[in-house]
């Protein structure tokens, strides 16, 4: 396995010079697999390197974009030490990748995985209105009221879900298209209406349809990826807190001098003219 010093990796990726890379590392602006490295740390093939949160991919390493049909029971985490039935070990991809978003352990269906961190936040942010479509089965017959209320929004998790497209498919099945991703959203929405989800399958993310058997994955096609990139071109990026404004020392000195001059100025003794008014009651 070939290892590359982090400053050399950034230089060879065309991001900056080695000297500039050392400065970025020293400032804690570089991460390897979400951890801040020490000076001289080496990068292994498949490691995810970011500068200021932006993924840096070596020119020799192509980005990976795959679509996976997750089975029930697999957990969308990269931490194999915590969860043995994790998505990374199940796929066993030769390069380091991570899921874009998540799908509950009890749910199945389409999920993306990649090593390109730049595209992740653009796809995930609900404000960007990227659609995810699901087919859901519940434990009792579906009424027209249920469909209407699901589409208008349900109060869960101290908020009201966004209006969405809902279509009845059968007595117990319906299709729903979401543009937000609250925790266990569909299950919670159903529970709020006294229904229980018995099966949940994601069948579409944006323009990519679920077209592979359970437990299998495929590369996202070039046409699919081009469409995704067009859809996220104007996406709102993750909010970044503005850097604190630098204070002007000269302004502070002038302000302090002005303040102290007010304190040292002698106070005038108030004078009164005319007769004073008395509030005493006349006897």
PDB file of C-alpha atoms in Angstrom:
ATOM      1  CA  UNK A   1       0.000   0.000   0.000  1.00  0.00           C
ATOM      2  CA  UNK A   2       1.422   3.330  -1.091  1.00  0.00           C
ATOM      3  CA  UNK A   3       1.241   6.100   1.486  1.00  0.00           C
ATOM      4  CA  UNK A   4       1.673   9.808   0.730  1.00  0.00           C
ATOM      5  CA  UNK A   5       2.462  12.608   3.159  1.00  0.00           C
ATOM      6  CA  UNK A   6      -0.532  14.899   3.499  1.00  0.00           C
ATOM      7  CA  UNK A   7       1.274  18.005   2.267  1.00  0.00           C
ATOM      8  CA  UNK A   8       2.503  16.135  -0.792  1.00  0.00           C
ATOM      9  CA  UNK A   9      -0.998  14.762  -1.407  1.00  0.00           C
ATOM     10  CA  UNK A  10      -2.490  18.278  -1.465  1.00  0.00           C
ATOM     11  CA  UNK A  11       0.312  19.475  -3.718  1.00  0.00           C
ATOM     12  CA  UNK A  12      -0.076  16.591  -6.175  1.00  0.00           C
ATOM     13  CA  UNK A  13      -3.838  17.127  -6.200  1.00  0.00           C
ATOM     14  CA  UNK A  14      -3.129  20.630  -7.469  1.00  0.00           C
ATOM     15  CA  UNK A  15      -4.708  22.290  -4.448  1.00  0.00           C
ATOM     16  CA  UNK A  16      -1.713  24.222  -3.138  1.00  0.00           C
ATOM     17  CA  UNK A  17       2.038  24.074  -2.562  1.00  0.00           C
ATOM     18  CA  UNK A  18       3.527  21.861   0.156  1.00  0.00           C
ATOM     19  CA  UNK A  19       4.482  24.905   2.205  1.00  0.00           C
ATOM     20  CA  UNK A  20       0.949  26.270   1.980  1.00  0.00           C
ATOM     21  CA  UNK A  21      -0.389  22.812   2.864  1.00  0.00           C
ATOM     22  CA  UNK A  22       1.727  22.803   6.032  1.00  0.00           C
ATOM     23  CA  UNK A  23       0.145  26.121   7.031  1.00  0.00           C
ATOM     24  CA  UNK A  24      -3.357  24.745   6.463  1.00  0.00           C
ATOM     25  CA  UNK A  25      -2.549  21.653   8.535  1.00  0.00           C
ATOM     26  CA  UNK A  26      -1.101  23.788  11.316  1.00  0.00           C
ATOM     27  CA  UNK A  27      -4.291  25.874  11.325  1.00  0.00           C
ATOM     28  CA  UNK A  28      -6.428  22.750  11.696  1.00  0.00           C
ATOM     29  CA  UNK A  29      -8.201  23.320   8.388  1.00  0.00           C
ATOM     30  CA  UNK A  30      -7.312  19.893   6.965  1.00  0.00           C
ATOM     31  CA  UNK A  31      -8.971  16.598   7.888  1.00  0.00           C
ATOM     32  CA  UNK A  32      -8.327  12.984   6.938  1.00  0.00           C
ATOM     33  CA  UNK A  33     -11.402  10.801   7.400  1.00  0.00           C
ATOM     34  CA  UNK A  34     -12.977  13.586   9.500  1.00  0.00           C
ATOM     35  CA  UNK A  35      -9.986  13.789  11.886  1.00  0.00           C
ATOM     36  CA  UNK A  36      -7.453  16.634  12.091  1.00  0.00           C
ATOM     37  CA  UNK A  37      -4.032  15.148  11.235  1.00  0.00           C
ATOM     38  CA  UNK A  38      -0.647  15.953  12.677  1.00  0.00           C
ATOM     39  CA  UNK A  39       2.102  17.374  10.519  1.00  0.00           C
ATOM     40  CA  UNK A  40       3.612  14.583   8.426  1.00  0.00           C
ATOM     41  CA  UNK A  41       0.582  12.273   8.582  1.00  0.00           C
ATOM     42  CA  UNK A  42       0.360   9.999   5.550  1.00  0.00           C
ATOM     43  CA  UNK A  43      -2.660   9.448   3.334  1.00  0.00           C
ATOM     44  CA  UNK A  44      -3.622   5.916   2.295  1.00  0.00           C
ATOM     45  CA  UNK A  45      -5.568   5.001  -0.847  1.00  0.00           C
ATOM     46  CA  UNK A  46      -9.267   5.562  -0.190  1.00  0.00           C
ATOM     47  CA  UNK A  47      -8.744   8.092   2.603  1.00  0.00           C
ATOM     48  CA  UNK A  48     -11.038  11.123   2.404  1.00  0.00           C
ATOM     49  CA  UNK A  49      -9.078  14.378   2.608  1.00  0.00           C
ATOM     50  CA  UNK A  50     -10.888  17.674   3.128  1.00  0.00           C
ATOM     51  CA  UNK A  51      -9.751  21.291   3.373  1.00  0.00           C
ATOM     52  CA  UNK A  52     -12.272  23.638   4.990  1.00  0.00           C
ATOM     53  CA  UNK A  53     -14.843  20.867   4.554  1.00  0.00           C
ATOM     54  CA  UNK A  54     -14.238  20.512   0.799  1.00  0.00           C
ATOM     55  CA  UNK A  55     -13.158  17.084  -0.410  1.00  0.00           C
ATOM     56  CA  UNK A  56      -9.816  17.061  -2.230  1.00  0.00           C
ATOM     57  CA  UNK A  57      -9.512  14.230  -4.726  1.00  0.00           C
ATOM     58  CA  UNK A  58      -6.137  13.394  -6.202  1.00  0.00           C
ATOM     59  CA  UNK A  59      -6.084  13.821  -9.956  1.00  0.00           C
ATOM     60  CA  UNK A  60      -5.144  10.136 -10.268  1.00  0.00           C
ATOM     61  CA  UNK A  61      -8.145   9.061  -8.179  1.00  0.00           C
ATOM     62  CA  UNK A  62     -11.555   9.209  -9.813  1.00  0.00           C
ATOM     63  CA  UNK A  63     -14.608  10.083  -7.716  1.00  0.00           C
ATOM     64  CA  UNK A  64     -16.985   7.217  -6.978  1.00  0.00           C
ATOM     65  CA  UNK A  65     -20.782   7.441  -7.256  1.00  0.00           C
ATOM     66  CA  UNK A  66     -22.815   4.282  -6.710  1.00  0.00           C
ATOM     67  CA  UNK A  67     -26.496   3.414  -6.226  1.00  0.00           C
ATOM     68  CA  UNK A  68     -27.249   0.652  -3.722  1.00  0.00           C
ATOM     69  CA  UNK A  69     -30.456  -1.226  -2.907  1.00  0.00           C
ATOM     70  CA  UNK A  70     -30.158  -1.476   0.859  1.00  0.00           C
ATOM     71  CA  UNK A  71     -31.745  -4.522   2.497  1.00  0.00           C
ATOM     72  CA  UNK A  72     -33.722  -4.374   5.724  1.00  0.00           C
ATOM     73  CA  UNK A  73     -31.383  -4.812   8.703  1.00  0.00           C
ATOM     74  CA  UNK A  74     -28.378  -2.940   7.269  1.00  0.00           C
ATOM     75  CA  UNK A  75     -27.397   0.255   9.096  1.00  0.00           C
ATOM     76  CA  UNK A  76     -26.238   3.369   7.223  1.00  0.00           C
ATOM     77  CA  UNK A  77     -23.069   4.021   9.206  1.00  0.00           C
ATOM     78  CA  UNK A  78     -19.372   3.930   8.353  1.00  0.00           C
ATOM     79  CA  UNK A  79     -18.404   2.871  11.875  1.00  0.00           C
ATOM     80  CA  UNK A  80     -17.862  -0.871  11.680  1.00  0.00           C
ATOM     81  CA  UNK A  81     -16.654  -0.904  15.286  1.00  0.00           C
ATOM     82  CA  UNK A  82     -20.078   0.158  16.565  1.00  0.00           C
ATOM     83  CA  UNK A  83     -22.400  -1.629  14.154  1.00  0.00           C
ATOM     84  CA  UNK A  84     -21.473  -4.992  12.658  1.00  0.00           C
ATOM     85  CA  UNK A  85     -24.308  -4.878  10.098  1.00  0.00           C
ATOM     86  CA  UNK A  86     -23.066  -1.606   8.600  1.00  0.00           C
ATOM     87  CA  UNK A  87     -23.479  -0.568   4.986  1.00  0.00           C
ATOM     88  CA  UNK A  88     -19.733  -0.208   4.297  1.00  0.00           C
ATOM     89  CA  UNK A  89     -18.810  -3.746   5.293  1.00  0.00           C
ATOM     90  CA  UNK A  90     -21.856  -5.136   3.483  1.00  0.00           C
ATOM     91  CA  UNK A  91     -20.891  -3.539   0.153  1.00  0.00           C
ATOM     92  CA  UNK A  92     -17.151  -4.119   0.703  1.00  0.00           C
ATOM     93  CA  UNK A  93     -16.181  -1.560  -1.933  1.00  0.00           C
ATOM     94  CA  UNK A  94     -12.406  -1.450  -2.649  1.00  0.00           C
ATOM     95  CA  UNK A  95     -12.212   2.320  -1.976  1.00  0.00           C
ATOM     96  CA  UNK A  96     -13.319   4.333   1.026  1.00  0.00           C
ATOM     97  CA  UNK A  97     -16.872   5.593   0.438  1.00  0.00           C
ATOM     98  CA  UNK A  98     -19.701   6.878   2.610  1.00  0.00           C
ATOM     99  CA  UNK A  99     -23.505   7.054   2.262  1.00  0.00           C
ATOM    100  CA  UNK A 100     -25.293  10.233   1.206  1.00  0.00           C
ATOM    101  CA  UNK A 101     -27.958  10.502   3.860  1.00  0.00           C
ATOM    102  CA  UNK A 102     -29.458   7.494   5.549  1.00  0.00           C
ATOM    103  CA  UNK A 103     -32.230   4.922   5.396  1.00  0.00           C
ATOM    104  CA  UNK A 104     -33.608   3.395   8.592  1.00  0.00           C
ATOM    105  CA  UNK A 105     -32.461  -0.082   9.598  1.00  0.00           C
ATOM    106  CA  UNK A 106     -36.013  -1.355   9.141  1.00  0.00           C
ATOM    107  CA  UNK A 107     -36.352   0.205   5.675  1.00  0.00           C
ATOM    108  CA  UNK A 108     -35.019  -0.857   2.289  1.00  0.00           C
ATOM    109  CA  UNK A 109     -34.334   0.699  -1.056  1.00  0.00           C
ATOM    110  CA  UNK A 110     -32.196   3.210  -2.893  1.00  0.00           C
ATOM    111  CA  UNK A 111     -29.288   5.057  -1.308  1.00  0.00           C
ATOM    112  CA  UNK A 112     -26.246   6.749  -2.851  1.00  0.00           C
ATOM    113  CA  UNK A 113     -22.644   6.253  -1.727  1.00  0.00           C
ATOM    114  CA  UNK A 114     -19.642   8.303  -2.810  1.00  0.00           C
ATOM    115  CA  UNK A 115     -16.196   9.604  -1.917  1.00  0.00           C
ATOM    116  CA  UNK A 116     -17.098  13.096  -3.130  1.00  0.00           C
ATOM    117  CA  UNK A 117     -18.020  15.215  -0.130  1.00  0.00           C
ATOM    118  CA  UNK A 118     -18.805  18.288  -2.237  1.00  0.00           C
ATOM    119  CA  UNK A 119     -22.024  16.842  -3.596  1.00  0.00           C
ATOM    120  CA  UNK A 120     -23.352  15.501  -0.295  1.00  0.00           C
ATOM    121  CA  UNK A 121     -24.685  18.674   1.355  1.00  0.00           C
ATOM    122  CA  UNK A 122     -26.229  19.899  -1.885  1.00  0.00           C
ATOM    123  CA  UNK A 123     -28.276  16.719  -2.220  1.00  0.00           C
ATOM    124  CA  UNK A 124     -29.232  16.475   1.445  1.00  0.00           C
ATOM    125  CA  UNK A 125     -30.411  19.999   2.251  1.00  0.00           C
ATOM    126  CA  UNK A 126     -34.205  20.059   2.327  1.00  0.00           C
ATOM    127  CA  UNK A 127     -34.220  23.699   1.189  1.00  0.00           C
ATOM    128  CA  UNK A 128     -32.920  22.512  -2.170  1.00  0.00           C
ATOM    129  CA  UNK A 129     -36.157  20.528  -2.728  1.00  0.00           C
ATOM    130  CA  UNK A 130     -34.554  17.385  -4.138  1.00  0.00           C
ATOM    131  CA  UNK A 131     -37.185  14.656  -4.323  1.00  0.00           C
ATOM    132  CA  UNK A 132     -37.090  11.222  -2.712  1.00  0.00           C
ATOM    133  CA  UNK A 133     -39.904   8.802  -3.507  1.00  0.00           C
ATOM    134  CA  UNK A 134     -41.121   5.945  -1.315  1.00  0.00           C
ATOM    135  CA  UNK A 135     -43.622   3.100  -1.482  1.00  0.00           C
ATOM    136  CA  UNK A 136     -45.119   2.409   1.939  1.00  0.00           C
ATOM    137  CA  UNK A 137     -47.324  -0.332   3.378  1.00  0.00           C
ATOM    138  CA  UNK A 138     -49.344   0.234   6.573  1.00  0.00           C
ATOM    139  CA  UNK A 139     -51.204  -2.022   8.977  1.00  0.00           C
ATOM    140  CA  UNK A 140     -54.804  -1.062   8.158  1.00  0.00           C
ATOM    141  CA  UNK A 141     -56.880   0.174   5.215  1.00  0.00           C
ATOM    142  CA  UNK A 142     -55.999   3.636   3.937  1.00  0.00           C
ATOM    143  CA  UNK A 143     -58.706   6.287   3.926  1.00  0.00           C
ATOM    144  CA  UNK A 144     -58.957   9.364   1.721  1.00  0.00           C
ATOM    145  CA  UNK A 145     -58.589  11.463   4.870  1.00  0.00           C
ATOM    146  CA  UNK A 146     -55.273   9.781   5.597  1.00  0.00           C
ATOM    147  CA  UNK A 147     -53.987  10.603   2.094  1.00  0.00           C
ATOM    148  CA  UNK A 148     -55.157  14.222   2.325  1.00  0.00           C
ATOM    149  CA  UNK A 149     -53.655  14.820   5.756  1.00  0.00           C
ATOM    150  CA  UNK A 150     -50.316  13.199   4.842  1.00  0.00           C
ATOM    151  CA  UNK A 151     -50.098  15.479   1.812  1.00  0.00           C
ATOM    152  CA  UNK A 152     -50.983  18.675   3.678  1.00  0.00           C
ATOM    153  CA  UNK A 153     -48.386  18.178   6.422  1.00  0.00           C
ATOM    154  CA  UNK A 154     -48.283  16.492   9.816  1.00  0.00           C
ATOM    155  CA  UNK A 155     -47.115  17.910  13.129  1.00  0.00           C
ATOM    156  CA  UNK A 156     -44.091  15.909  14.319  1.00  0.00           C
ATOM    157  CA  UNK A 157     -40.821  16.702  16.097  1.00  0.00           C
ATOM    158  CA  UNK A 158     -41.954  20.235  17.028  1.00  0.00           C
ATOM    159  CA  UNK A 159     -42.582  21.170  13.390  1.00  0.00           C
ATOM    160  CA  UNK A 160     -45.062  20.606  10.584  1.00  0.00           C
ATOM    161  CA  UNK A 161     -43.857  18.562   7.635  1.00  0.00           C
ATOM    162  CA  UNK A 162     -43.779  20.172   4.209  1.00  0.00           C
ATOM    163  CA  UNK A 163     -46.670  19.630   1.837  1.00  0.00           C
ATOM    164  CA  UNK A 164     -45.925  16.631  -0.358  1.00  0.00           C
ATOM    165  CA  UNK A 165     -47.278  14.416  -3.112  1.00  0.00           C
ATOM    166  CA  UNK A 166     -49.145  11.353  -1.817  1.00  0.00           C
ATOM    167  CA  UNK A 167     -50.960   8.745  -3.923  1.00  0.00           C
ATOM    168  CA  UNK A 168     -52.966   5.726  -2.829  1.00  0.00           C
ATOM    169  CA  UNK A 169     -51.783   2.525  -4.548  1.00  0.00           C
ATOM    170  CA  UNK A 170     -53.988  -0.034  -2.803  1.00  0.00           C
ATOM    171  CA  UNK A 171     -55.930  -0.686   0.383  1.00  0.00           C
ATOM    172  CA  UNK A 172     -52.729  -0.764   2.441  1.00  0.00           C
ATOM    173  CA  UNK A 173     -50.146   0.852   0.148  1.00  0.00           C
ATOM    174  CA  UNK A 174     -49.336   4.410  -0.864  1.00  0.00           C
ATOM    175  CA  UNK A 175     -46.643   6.383  -2.657  1.00  0.00           C
ATOM    176  CA  UNK A 176     -45.136   9.527  -1.134  1.00  0.00           C
ATOM    177  CA  UNK A 177     -42.573  12.037  -2.444  1.00  0.00           C
ATOM    178  CA  UNK A 178     -40.592  14.025   0.141  1.00  0.00           C
ATOM    179  CA  UNK A 179     -38.216  16.956  -0.183  1.00  0.00           C
ATOM    180  CA  UNK A 180     -37.110  16.922   3.445  1.00  0.00           C
ATOM    181  CA  UNK A 181     -35.526  14.263   5.608  1.00  0.00           C
ATOM    182  CA  UNK A 182     -36.657  14.428   9.214  1.00  0.00           C
ATOM    183  CA  UNK A 183     -35.721  11.520  11.443  1.00  0.00           C
ATOM    184  CA  UNK A 184     -38.038   8.556  10.703  1.00  0.00           C
ATOM    185  CA  UNK A 185     -40.326  11.060   9.016  1.00  0.00           C
ATOM    186  CA  UNK A 186     -42.766   8.784   7.194  1.00  0.00           C
ATOM    187  CA  UNK A 187     -43.099   6.427  10.158  1.00  0.00           C
ATOM    188  CA  UNK A 188     -43.742   9.340  12.535  1.00  0.00           C
ATOM    189  CA  UNK A 189     -46.276  10.903  10.143  1.00  0.00           C
ATOM    190  CA  UNK A 190     -48.181   7.626   9.970  1.00  0.00           C
ATOM    191  CA  UNK A 191     -48.030   7.138  13.736  1.00  0.00           C
ATOM    192  CA  UNK A 192     -49.517  10.615  14.228  1.00  0.00           C
ATOM    193  CA  UNK A 193     -52.570   9.395  12.266  1.00  0.00           C
ATOM    194  CA  UNK A 194     -52.742   6.113  14.196  1.00  0.00           C
ATOM    195  CA  UNK A 195     -51.201   4.003  11.423  1.00  0.00           C
ATOM    196  CA  UNK A 196     -48.170   1.743  11.654  1.00  0.00           C
ATOM    197  CA  UNK A 197     -45.689   1.249   8.819  1.00  0.00           C
ATOM    198  CA  UNK A 198     -45.109  -2.435   8.053  1.00  0.00           C
ATOM    199  CA  UNK A 199     -42.752  -1.912   5.105  1.00  0.00           C
ATOM    200  CA  UNK A 200     -41.011   1.104   3.581  1.00  0.00           C
ATOM    201  CA  UNK A 201     -39.022   1.172   0.352  1.00  0.00           C
ATOM    202  CA  UNK A 202     -37.267   4.139  -1.267  1.00  0.00           C
ATOM    203  CA  UNK A 203     -37.702   3.776  -5.022  1.00  0.00           C
ATOM    204  CA  UNK A 204     -36.241   7.045  -6.335  1.00  0.00           C
ATOM    205  CA  UNK A 205     -33.732   9.758  -5.420  1.00  0.00           C
ATOM    206  CA  UNK A 206     -33.977  12.801  -7.696  1.00  0.00           C
ATOM    207  CA  UNK A 207     -33.620  11.369 -11.227  1.00  0.00           C
ATOM    208  CA  UNK A 208     -32.271   7.928 -10.266  1.00  0.00           C
ATOM    209  CA  UNK A 209     -34.732   5.037 -10.076  1.00  0.00           C
ATOM    210  CA  UNK A 210     -34.352   1.831  -8.079  1.00  0.00           C
ATOM    211  CA  UNK A 211     -33.659  -0.791 -10.761  1.00  0.00           C
ATOM    212  CA  UNK A 212     -31.414  -3.366  -9.072  1.00  0.00           C
ATOM    213  CA  UNK A 213     -32.158  -6.344  -6.781  1.00  0.00           C
ATOM    214  CA  UNK A 214     -32.013  -6.021  -2.999  1.00  0.00           C
ATOM    215  CA  UNK A 215     -28.444  -6.136  -1.702  1.00  0.00           C
ATOM    216  CA  UNK A 216     -26.823  -5.175  -5.007  1.00  0.00           C
ATOM    217  CA  UNK A 217     -25.228  -1.930  -6.223  1.00  0.00           C
ATOM    218  CA  UNK A 218     -24.307  -0.322  -9.529  1.00  0.00           C
ATOM    219  CA  UNK A 219     -22.384   2.714 -10.696  1.00  0.00           C
ATOM    220  CA  UNK A 220     -24.468   5.799 -11.288  1.00  0.00           C
ATOM    221  CA  UNK A 221     -24.365   6.350 -15.041  1.00  0.00           C
ATOM    222  CA  UNK A 222     -22.727   9.334 -16.684  1.00  0.00           C
ATOM    223  CA  UNK A 223     -26.100  10.638 -17.880  1.00  0.00           C
ATOM    224  CA  UNK A 224     -27.602  10.269 -14.392  1.00  0.00           C
ATOM    225  CA  UNK A 225     -24.632  12.067 -12.843  1.00  0.00           C
ATOM    226  CA  UNK A 226     -24.796  14.898 -15.378  1.00  0.00           C
ATOM    227  CA  UNK A 227     -28.468  15.414 -14.541  1.00  0.00           C
ATOM    228  CA  UNK A 228     -27.727  15.359 -10.802  1.00  0.00           C
ATOM    229  CA  UNK A 229     -25.010  17.975 -11.268  1.00  0.00           C
ATOM    230  CA  UNK A 230     -27.437  20.154 -13.232  1.00  0.00           C
ATOM    231  CA  UNK A 231     -30.036  19.799 -10.479  1.00  0.00           C
ATOM    232  CA  UNK A 232     -27.597  20.773  -7.718  1.00  0.00           C
ATOM    233  CA  UNK A 233     -25.849  23.571  -9.635  1.00  0.00           C
ATOM    234  CA  UNK A 234     -27.872  26.255  -7.876  1.00  0.00           C
ATOM    235  CA  UNK A 235     -28.251  24.373  -4.612  1.00  0.00           C
ATOM    236  CA  UNK A 236     -27.741  26.236  -1.370  1.00  0.00           C
ATOM    237  CA  UNK A 237     -24.564  25.078   0.315  1.00  0.00           C
ATOM    238  CA  UNK A 238     -24.322  24.263   3.987  1.00  0.00           C
ATOM    239  CA  UNK A 239     -24.469  27.430   6.067  1.00  0.00           C
ATOM    240  CA  UNK A 240     -21.111  28.635   7.192  1.00  0.00           C
ATOM    241  CA  UNK A 241     -20.950  31.021  10.109  1.00  0.00           C
ATOM    242  CA  UNK A 242     -19.334  34.314   9.113  1.00  0.00           C
ATOM    243  CA  UNK A 243     -15.904  34.996  10.507  1.00  0.00           C
ATOM    244  CA  UNK A 244     -15.863  37.591  13.281  1.00  0.00           C
ATOM    245  CA  UNK A 245     -15.084  41.073  12.055  1.00  0.00           C
ATOM    246  CA  UNK A 246     -11.622  42.309  12.841  1.00  0.00           C
ATOM    247  CA  UNK A 247     -11.619  45.266  15.181  1.00  0.00           C
ATOM    248  CA  UNK A 248      -9.908  48.467  14.203  1.00  0.00           C
ATOM    249  CA  UNK A 249      -7.430  49.312  16.993  1.00  0.00           C
ATOM    250  CA  UNK A 250      -7.373  53.005  15.991  1.00  0.00           C
ATOM    251  CA  UNK A 251     -11.164  53.168  16.196  1.00  0.00           C
ATOM    252  CA  UNK A 252     -11.120  51.506  19.635  1.00  0.00           C
ATOM    253  CA  UNK A 253      -8.555  54.008  20.907  1.00  0.00           C
ATOM    254  CA  UNK A 254     -10.572  56.976  19.643  1.00  0.00           C
ATOM    255  CA  UNK A 255     -13.748  55.527  21.127  1.00  0.00           C
ATOM    256  CA  UNK A 256     -12.070  54.940  24.500  1.00  0.00           C
ATOM    257  CA  UNK A 257     -10.563  58.441  24.538  1.00  0.00           C
ATOM    258  CA  UNK A 258     -13.947  59.968  23.772  1.00  0.00           C
ATOM    259  CA  UNK A 259     -15.575  57.928  26.531  1.00  0.00           C
ATOM    260  CA  UNK A 260     -13.002  58.905  29.157  1.00  0.00           C
ATOM    261  CA  UNK A 261     -13.201  62.561  28.178  1.00  0.00           C
ATOM    262  CA  UNK A 262     -16.901  62.485  29.060  1.00  0.00           C
ATOM    263  CA  UNK A 263     -16.120  61.043  32.493  1.00  0.00           C
ATOM    264  CA  UNK A 264     -13.471  63.682  33.288  1.00  0.00           C
ATOM    265  CA  UNK A 265     -15.643  66.619  32.236  1.00  0.00           C
ATOM    266  CA  UNK A 266     -16.931  68.414  35.393  1.00  0.00           C
ATOM    267  CA  UNK A 267     -20.606  68.015  35.926  1.00  0.00           C
ATOM    268  CA  UNK A 268     -22.664  71.201  36.034  1.00  0.00           C
ATOM    269  CA  UNK A 269     -24.764  71.892  39.114  1.00  0.00           C
ATOM    270  CA  UNK A 270     -28.415  72.020  38.077  1.00  0.00           C
ATOM    271  CA  UNK A 271     -30.176  75.353  38.612  1.00  0.00           C
ATOM    272  CA  UNK A 272     -33.863  75.907  39.111  1.00  0.00           C
ATOM    273  CA  UNK A 273     -35.909  78.935  38.254  1.00  0.00           C
ATOM    274  CA  UNK A 274     -39.331  79.903  39.402  1.00  0.00           C
ATOM    275  CA  UNK A 275     -41.317  78.674  42.333  1.00  0.00           C
ATOM    276  CA  UNK A 276     -41.120  75.071  43.225  1.00  0.00           C
ATOM    277  CA  UNK A 277     -44.309  73.067  43.255  1.00  0.00           C
ATOM    278  CA  UNK A 278     -45.289  71.418  46.471  1.00  0.00           C
ATOM    279  CA  UNK A 279     -47.330  68.237  46.615  1.00  0.00           C
ATOM    280  CA  UNK A 280     -48.199  68.740  50.316  1.00  0.00           C
ATOM    281  CA  UNK A 281     -51.858  68.770  51.079  1.00  0.00           C
ATOM    282  CA  UNK A 282     -53.190  72.103  52.200  1.00  0.00           C
ATOM    283  CA  UNK A 283     -54.416  72.036  55.729  1.00  0.00           C
TER     284      UNK A 283
END
